[in-house]
Tab-separated table of C-alpha atoms in Angstrom:
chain	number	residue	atom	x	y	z
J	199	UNK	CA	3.316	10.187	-18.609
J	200	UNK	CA	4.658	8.008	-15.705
J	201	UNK	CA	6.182	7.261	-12.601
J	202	UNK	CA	8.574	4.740	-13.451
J	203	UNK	CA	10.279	2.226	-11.459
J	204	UNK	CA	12.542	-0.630	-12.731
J	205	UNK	CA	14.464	-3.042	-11.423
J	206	UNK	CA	15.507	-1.797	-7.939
J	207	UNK	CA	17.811	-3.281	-6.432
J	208	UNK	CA	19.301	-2.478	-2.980
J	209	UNK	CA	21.574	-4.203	-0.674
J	210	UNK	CA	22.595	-3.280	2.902
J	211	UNK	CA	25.499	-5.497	4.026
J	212	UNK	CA	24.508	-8.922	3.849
J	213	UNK	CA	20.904	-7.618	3.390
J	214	UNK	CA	19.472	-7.753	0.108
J	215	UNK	CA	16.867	-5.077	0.797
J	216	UNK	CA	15.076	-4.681	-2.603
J	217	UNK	CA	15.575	-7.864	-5.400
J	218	UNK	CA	13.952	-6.340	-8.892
J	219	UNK	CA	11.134	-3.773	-7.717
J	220	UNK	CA	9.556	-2.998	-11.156
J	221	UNK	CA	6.027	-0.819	-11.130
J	222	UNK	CA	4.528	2.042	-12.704
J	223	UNK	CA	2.248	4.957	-11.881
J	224	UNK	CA	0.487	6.816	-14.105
J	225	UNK	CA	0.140	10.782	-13.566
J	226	UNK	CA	-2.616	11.985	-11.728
J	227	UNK	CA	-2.855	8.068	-10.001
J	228	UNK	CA	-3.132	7.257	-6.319
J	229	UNK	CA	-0.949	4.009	-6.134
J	230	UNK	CA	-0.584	1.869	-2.835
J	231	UNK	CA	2.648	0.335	-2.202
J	232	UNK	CA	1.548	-2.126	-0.018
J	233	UNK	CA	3.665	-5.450	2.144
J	234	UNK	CA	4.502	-6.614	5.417
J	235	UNK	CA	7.080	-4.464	7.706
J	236	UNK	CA	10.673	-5.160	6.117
J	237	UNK	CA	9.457	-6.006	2.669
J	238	UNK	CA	11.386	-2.841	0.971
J	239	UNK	CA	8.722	-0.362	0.816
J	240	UNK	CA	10.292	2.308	2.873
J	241	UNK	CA	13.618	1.441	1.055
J	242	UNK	CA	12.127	2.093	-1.947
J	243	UNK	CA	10.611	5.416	-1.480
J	244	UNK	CA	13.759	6.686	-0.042
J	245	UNK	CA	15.429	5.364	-3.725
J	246	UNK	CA	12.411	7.411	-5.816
J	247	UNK	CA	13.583	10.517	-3.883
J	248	UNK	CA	17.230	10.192	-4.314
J	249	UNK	CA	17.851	9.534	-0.150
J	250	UNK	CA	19.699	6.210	-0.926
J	251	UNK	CA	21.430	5.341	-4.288
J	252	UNK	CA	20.400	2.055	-5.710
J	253	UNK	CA	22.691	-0.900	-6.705
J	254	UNK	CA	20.447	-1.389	-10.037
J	255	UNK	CA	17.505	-0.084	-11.406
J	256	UNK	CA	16.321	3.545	-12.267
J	257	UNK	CA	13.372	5.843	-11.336
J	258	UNK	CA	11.828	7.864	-13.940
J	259	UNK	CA	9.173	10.832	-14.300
J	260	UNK	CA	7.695	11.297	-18.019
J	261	UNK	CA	10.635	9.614	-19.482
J	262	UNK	CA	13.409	11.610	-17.489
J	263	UNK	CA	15.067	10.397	-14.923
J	264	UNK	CA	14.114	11.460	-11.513
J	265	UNK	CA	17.652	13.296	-11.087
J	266	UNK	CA	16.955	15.396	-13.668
J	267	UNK	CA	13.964	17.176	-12.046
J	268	UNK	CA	14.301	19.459	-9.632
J	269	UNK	CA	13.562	18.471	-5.601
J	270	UNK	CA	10.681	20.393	-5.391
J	271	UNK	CA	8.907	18.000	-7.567
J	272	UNK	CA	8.413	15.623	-4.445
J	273	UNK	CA	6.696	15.843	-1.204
J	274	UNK	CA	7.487	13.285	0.850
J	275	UNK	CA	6.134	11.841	4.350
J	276	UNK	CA	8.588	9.756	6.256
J	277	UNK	CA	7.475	7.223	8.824
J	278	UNK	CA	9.418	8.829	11.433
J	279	UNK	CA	9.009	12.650	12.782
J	280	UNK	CA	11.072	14.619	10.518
J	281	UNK	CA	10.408	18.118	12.000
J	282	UNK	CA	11.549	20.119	14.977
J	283	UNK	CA	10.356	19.661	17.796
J	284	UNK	CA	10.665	23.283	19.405
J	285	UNK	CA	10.044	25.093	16.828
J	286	UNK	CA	6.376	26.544	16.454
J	287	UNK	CA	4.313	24.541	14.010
J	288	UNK	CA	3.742	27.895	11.296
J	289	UNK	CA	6.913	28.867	11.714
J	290	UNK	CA	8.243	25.619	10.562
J	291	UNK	CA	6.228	24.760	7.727
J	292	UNK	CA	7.035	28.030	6.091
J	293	UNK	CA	10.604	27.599	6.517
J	294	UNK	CA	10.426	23.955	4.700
J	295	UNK	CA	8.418	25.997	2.172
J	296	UNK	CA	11.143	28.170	1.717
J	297	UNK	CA	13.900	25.739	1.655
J	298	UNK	CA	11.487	24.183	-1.587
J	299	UNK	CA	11.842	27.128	-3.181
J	300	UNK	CA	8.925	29.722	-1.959
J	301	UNK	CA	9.007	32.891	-1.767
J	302	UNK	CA	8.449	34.458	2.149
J	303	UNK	CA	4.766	35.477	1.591
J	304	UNK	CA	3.852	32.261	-0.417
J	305	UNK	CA	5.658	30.012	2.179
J	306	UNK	CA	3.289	31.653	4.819
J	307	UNK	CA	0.034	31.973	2.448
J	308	UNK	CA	0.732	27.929	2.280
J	309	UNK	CA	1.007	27.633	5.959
J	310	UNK	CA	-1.768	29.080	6.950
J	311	UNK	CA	-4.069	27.623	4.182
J	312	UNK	CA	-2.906	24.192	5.115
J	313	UNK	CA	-3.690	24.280	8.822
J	314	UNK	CA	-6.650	25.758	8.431
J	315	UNK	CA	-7.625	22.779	5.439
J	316	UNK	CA	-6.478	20.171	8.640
J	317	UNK	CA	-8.031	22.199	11.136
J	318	UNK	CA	-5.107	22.878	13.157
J	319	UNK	CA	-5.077	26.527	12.880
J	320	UNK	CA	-5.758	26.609	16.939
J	321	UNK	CA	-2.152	24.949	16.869
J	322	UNK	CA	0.032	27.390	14.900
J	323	UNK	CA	2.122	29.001	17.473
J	324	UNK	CA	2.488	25.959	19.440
J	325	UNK	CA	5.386	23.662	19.480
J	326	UNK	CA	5.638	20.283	17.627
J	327	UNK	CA	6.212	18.360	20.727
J	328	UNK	CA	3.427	19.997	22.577
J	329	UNK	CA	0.921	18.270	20.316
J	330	UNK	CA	-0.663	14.993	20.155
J	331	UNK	CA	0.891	12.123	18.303
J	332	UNK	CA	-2.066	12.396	15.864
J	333	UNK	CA	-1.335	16.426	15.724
J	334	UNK	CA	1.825	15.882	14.625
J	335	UNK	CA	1.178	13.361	12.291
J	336	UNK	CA	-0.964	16.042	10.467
J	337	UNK	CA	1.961	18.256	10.682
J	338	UNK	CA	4.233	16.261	8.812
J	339	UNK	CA	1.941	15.902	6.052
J	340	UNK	CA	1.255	19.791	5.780
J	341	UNK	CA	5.236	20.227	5.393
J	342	UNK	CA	4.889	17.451	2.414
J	343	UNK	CA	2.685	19.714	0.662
J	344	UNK	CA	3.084	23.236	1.487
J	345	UNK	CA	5.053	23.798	-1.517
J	346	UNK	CA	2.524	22.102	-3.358
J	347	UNK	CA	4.222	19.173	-5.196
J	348	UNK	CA	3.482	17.151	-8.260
J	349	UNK	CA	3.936	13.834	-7.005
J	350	UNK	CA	3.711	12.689	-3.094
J	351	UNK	CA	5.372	9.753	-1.569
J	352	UNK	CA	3.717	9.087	1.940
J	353	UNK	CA	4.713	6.188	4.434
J	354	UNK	CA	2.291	5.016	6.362
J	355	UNK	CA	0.206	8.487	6.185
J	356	UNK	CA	-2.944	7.296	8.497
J	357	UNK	CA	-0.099	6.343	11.507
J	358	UNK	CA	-0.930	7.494	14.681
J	359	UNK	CA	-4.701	9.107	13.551
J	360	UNK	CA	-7.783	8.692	14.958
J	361	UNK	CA	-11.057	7.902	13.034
J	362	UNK	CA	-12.135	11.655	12.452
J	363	UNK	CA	-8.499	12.661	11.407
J	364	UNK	CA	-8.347	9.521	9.146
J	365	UNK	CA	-11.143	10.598	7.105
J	366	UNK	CA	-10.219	14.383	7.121
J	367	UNK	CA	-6.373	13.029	5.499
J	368	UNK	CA	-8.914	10.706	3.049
J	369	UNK	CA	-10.897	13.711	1.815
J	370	UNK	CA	-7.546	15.941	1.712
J	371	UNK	CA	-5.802	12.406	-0.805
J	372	UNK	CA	-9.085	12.221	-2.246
J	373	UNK	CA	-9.248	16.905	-3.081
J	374	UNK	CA	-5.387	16.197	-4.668
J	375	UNK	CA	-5.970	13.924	-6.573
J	376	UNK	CA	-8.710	15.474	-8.000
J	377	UNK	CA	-6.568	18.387	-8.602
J	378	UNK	CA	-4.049	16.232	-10.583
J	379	UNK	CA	-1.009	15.249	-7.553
J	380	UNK	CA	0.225	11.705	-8.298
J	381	UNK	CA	0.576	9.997	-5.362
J	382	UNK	CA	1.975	6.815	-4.089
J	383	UNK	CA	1.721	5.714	-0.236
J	384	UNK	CA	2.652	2.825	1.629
J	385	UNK	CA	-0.143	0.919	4.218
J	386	UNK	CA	-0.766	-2.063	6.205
J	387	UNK	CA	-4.872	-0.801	5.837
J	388	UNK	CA	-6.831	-2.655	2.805
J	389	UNK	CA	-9.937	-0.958	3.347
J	390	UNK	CA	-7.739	2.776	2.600
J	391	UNK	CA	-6.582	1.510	-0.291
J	392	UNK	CA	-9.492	0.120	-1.622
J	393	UNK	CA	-10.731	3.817	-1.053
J	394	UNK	CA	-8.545	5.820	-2.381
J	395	UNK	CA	-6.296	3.222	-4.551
J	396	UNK	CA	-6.027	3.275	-8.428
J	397	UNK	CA	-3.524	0.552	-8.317
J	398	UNK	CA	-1.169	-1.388	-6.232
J	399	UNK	CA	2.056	-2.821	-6.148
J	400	UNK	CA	2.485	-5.564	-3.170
J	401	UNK	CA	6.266	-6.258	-2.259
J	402	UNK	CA	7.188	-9.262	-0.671
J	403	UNK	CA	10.875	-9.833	1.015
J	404	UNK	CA	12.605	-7.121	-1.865
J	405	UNK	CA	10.356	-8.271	-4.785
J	406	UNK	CA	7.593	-6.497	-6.588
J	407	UNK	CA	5.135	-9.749	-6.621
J	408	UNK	CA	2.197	-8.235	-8.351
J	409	UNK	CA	1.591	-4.620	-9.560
J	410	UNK	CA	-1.784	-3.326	-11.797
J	411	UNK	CA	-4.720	-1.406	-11.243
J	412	UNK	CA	-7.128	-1.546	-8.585
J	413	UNK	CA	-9.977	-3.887	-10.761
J	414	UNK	CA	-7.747	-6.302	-10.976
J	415	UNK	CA	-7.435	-7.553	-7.966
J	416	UNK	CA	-11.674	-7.160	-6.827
J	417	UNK	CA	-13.329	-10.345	-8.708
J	418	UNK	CA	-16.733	-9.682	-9.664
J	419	UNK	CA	-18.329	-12.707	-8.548
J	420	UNK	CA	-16.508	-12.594	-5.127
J	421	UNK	CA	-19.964	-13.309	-3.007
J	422	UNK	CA	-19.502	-16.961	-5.161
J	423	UNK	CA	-15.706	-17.470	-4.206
J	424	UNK	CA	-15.292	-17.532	-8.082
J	425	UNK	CA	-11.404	-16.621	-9.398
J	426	UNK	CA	-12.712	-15.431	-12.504
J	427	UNK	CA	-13.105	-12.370	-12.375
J	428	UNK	CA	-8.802	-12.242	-11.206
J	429	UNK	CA	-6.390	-10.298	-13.537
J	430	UNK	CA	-2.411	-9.774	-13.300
J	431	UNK	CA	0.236	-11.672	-12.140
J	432	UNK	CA	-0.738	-13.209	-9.345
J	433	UNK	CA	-3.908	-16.180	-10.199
J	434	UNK	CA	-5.612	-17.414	-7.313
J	435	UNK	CA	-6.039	-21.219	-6.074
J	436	UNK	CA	-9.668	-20.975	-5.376
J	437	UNK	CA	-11.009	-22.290	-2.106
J	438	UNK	CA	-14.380	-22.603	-0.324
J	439	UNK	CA	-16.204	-19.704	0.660
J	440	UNK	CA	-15.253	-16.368	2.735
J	441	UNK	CA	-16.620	-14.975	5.807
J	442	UNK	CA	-14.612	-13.200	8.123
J	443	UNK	CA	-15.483	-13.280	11.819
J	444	UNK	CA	-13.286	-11.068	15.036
J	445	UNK	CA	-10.623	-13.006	15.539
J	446	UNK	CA	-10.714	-15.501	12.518
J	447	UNK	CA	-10.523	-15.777	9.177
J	448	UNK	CA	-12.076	-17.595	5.870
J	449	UNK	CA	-10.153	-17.354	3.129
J	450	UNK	CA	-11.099	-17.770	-0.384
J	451	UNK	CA	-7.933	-18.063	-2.249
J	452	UNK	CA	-4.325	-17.824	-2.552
J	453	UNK	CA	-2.402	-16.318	-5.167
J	454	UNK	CA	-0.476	-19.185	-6.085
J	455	UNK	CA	2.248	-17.670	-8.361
J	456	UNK	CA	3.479	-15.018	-6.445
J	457	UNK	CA	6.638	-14.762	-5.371
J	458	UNK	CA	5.964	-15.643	-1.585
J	459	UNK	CA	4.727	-18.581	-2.463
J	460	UNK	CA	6.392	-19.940	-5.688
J	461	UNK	CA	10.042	-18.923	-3.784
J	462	UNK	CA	9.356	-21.248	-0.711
J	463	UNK	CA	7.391	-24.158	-2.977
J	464	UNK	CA	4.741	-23.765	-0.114
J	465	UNK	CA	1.792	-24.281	-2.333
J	466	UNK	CA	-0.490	-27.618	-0.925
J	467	UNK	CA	-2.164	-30.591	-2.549
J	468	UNK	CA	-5.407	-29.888	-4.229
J	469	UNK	CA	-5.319	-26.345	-3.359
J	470	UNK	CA	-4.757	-26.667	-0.249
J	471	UNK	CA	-2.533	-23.838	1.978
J	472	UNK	CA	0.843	-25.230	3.594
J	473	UNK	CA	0.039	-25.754	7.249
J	474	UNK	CA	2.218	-22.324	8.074
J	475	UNK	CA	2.303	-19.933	5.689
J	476	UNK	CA	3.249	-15.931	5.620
J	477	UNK	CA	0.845	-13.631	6.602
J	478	UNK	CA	0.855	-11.845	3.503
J	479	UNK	CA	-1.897	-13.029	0.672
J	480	UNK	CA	-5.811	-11.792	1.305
J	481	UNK	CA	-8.461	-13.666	-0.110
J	482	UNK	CA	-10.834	-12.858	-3.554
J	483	UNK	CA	-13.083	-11.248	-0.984
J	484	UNK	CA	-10.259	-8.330	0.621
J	485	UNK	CA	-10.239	-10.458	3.588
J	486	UNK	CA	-6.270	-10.252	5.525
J	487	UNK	CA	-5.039	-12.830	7.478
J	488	UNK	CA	-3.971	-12.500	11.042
J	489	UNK	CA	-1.633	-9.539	11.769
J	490	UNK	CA	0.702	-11.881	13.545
J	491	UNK	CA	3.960	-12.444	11.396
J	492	UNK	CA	2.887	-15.636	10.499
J	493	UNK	CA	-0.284	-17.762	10.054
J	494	UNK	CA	-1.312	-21.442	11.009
J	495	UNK	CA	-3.931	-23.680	9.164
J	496	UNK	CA	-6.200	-24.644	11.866
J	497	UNK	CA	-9.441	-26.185	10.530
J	498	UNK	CA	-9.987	-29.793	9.622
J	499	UNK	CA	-11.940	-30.244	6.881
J	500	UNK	CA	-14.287	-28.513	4.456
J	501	UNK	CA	-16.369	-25.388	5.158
J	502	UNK	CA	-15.027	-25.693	8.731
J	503	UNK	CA	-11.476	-24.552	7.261
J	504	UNK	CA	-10.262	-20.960	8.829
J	505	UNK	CA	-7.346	-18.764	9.106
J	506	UNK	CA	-6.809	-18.327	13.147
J	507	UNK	CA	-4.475	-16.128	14.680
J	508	UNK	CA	-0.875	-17.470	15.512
J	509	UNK	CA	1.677	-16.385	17.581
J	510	UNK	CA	3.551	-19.033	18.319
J	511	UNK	CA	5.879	-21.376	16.014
């Protein structure tokens, strides 16, 4: 039994936001969607819940499709505030619970069991916008799962948390998914993924580039800058070895037939990267290049060779 997503396509305008997404998730999975900003991930979360109608493609759960299930099967976390701002935080989240279909009493019970389980039980008579950015972020995802959901869509759920919150919404993915909530979420963070992460699907400019479990994409002899250990779609150009440093980068390899690259023909000689390349690919070792929107080839030769940040053109 699945999540399944196939073939999205999506066009806004002249946009062509989503070009053949194709993943799936098995039930009881935690699945990052992850990509840079504009690649289609929001777009296509907003297709799985039935926000925005695709052009192509459907959206499945166990064999159905998604249309077919009721909306209370989804809890979903937006990347914008969703809530009201006036409106006291427990008094909100059991009217959402109501408008999923709970009952007055259970739409409280889940209220008050899920700020307490966030610890913002202090906060339940106060107003949304009275709270920290980082308060409300917690908020949000409360009113995702007060009504208890099977499957969880969250964009960008650590936004806007601090390092003691981040862990408490880690152990709270991490209690769920123990208790058998699929759940896919979208993040710019490899080390969250790598935590909590069955399996990924990276999406580059529309396109579902590579998809698979977790394994595949951690090479066991990563310490030796070996590719064998690689699985999937995407099969790495190995290069020398990986040590990442503030402010610079090593990189080990490049997944040469992924879309990113394969579209633009930016693959080098011998293995070599293109001297400017998207920011996208991480090497064997889970290292990410600069967070600028591109990145420049800076070294000169050899073991000297590292990523460097790059702002300009």
């Amino acid at each position: 039994m699945t999540l399944g997503v196939r073939d999205l396509r999506k066009r806004f305008g002249a946009v062509e936001a989503l070009r053949g997404v194709t993943f799936r998730v098995p039930e009881g999975a935690t699945w990052g969607l992850l990509g840079p900003n504009g690649s289609g991930k929001t777009t296509t979360m907003r297709i799985l819940l039935g926000m925005v109608p695709p052009d192509a493609g459907e959206v499945t759960w166990q064999g159905r499709p998604v249309a077919r299930w009721p909306r209370s099967l989804w809890g979903y976390l937006p990347e914008e505030r969703g809530l009201y701002p006036k409106l006291p935080v427990r008094e909100q989240l059991a009217y959402l619970g109501r408008l999923q279909g709970l009952s007055a009493r259970q739409a409280a019970a889940g209220a008050d069991r899920w700020l307490r389980r966030l610890g913002m039980a202090d906060a339940a008579r106060r107003r949304l916008e009275q709270l920290s950015k980082g308060n409300q972020q917690k908020v949000q995802f409360a009113a995702a799962v007060v009504h208890e959901p099977a499957i969880l869509l969250l964009d960008e759920p650590f936004s806007g948390l601090d390092p003691g919150n981040a862990a408490t919404l880690k152990e709270v993915l991490q209690e769920l998914r123990g208790d058998g909530r699929t759940i896919l979420f979208s993040s710019h963070r490899l080390d969250h993924v790598r935590e909590l992460c069955d399996g990924i699907t990276l999406v580059h400019d529309g396109r579902g580039s590579c998809t698979g479990p977790w394994r595949r994409w951690s090479p066991p002899s990563a310490s030796r800058g070996s590719a064998s250990g690689w699985r999937g779609r995407c099969r790495p150009t190995p290069w020398r070895g990986c040590r990442c440093r503030p402010g610079r980068w090593r990189a080990r390899s490049w997944p040469s037939t992924c879309a990113t690259e394969r579209g633009r023909g930016e693959r080098g000689r011998r293995g070599r990267p293109p001297g400017r390349i998207p920011r996208w690919p991480t090497c064997a070792g889970g290292c990410w290049p600069p967070s600028s929107s591109t990145s420049r080839w800076c070294g000169s030769s050899g073991k000297n060779r590292t990523w460097r940040r790059s702002t300009s053109g």
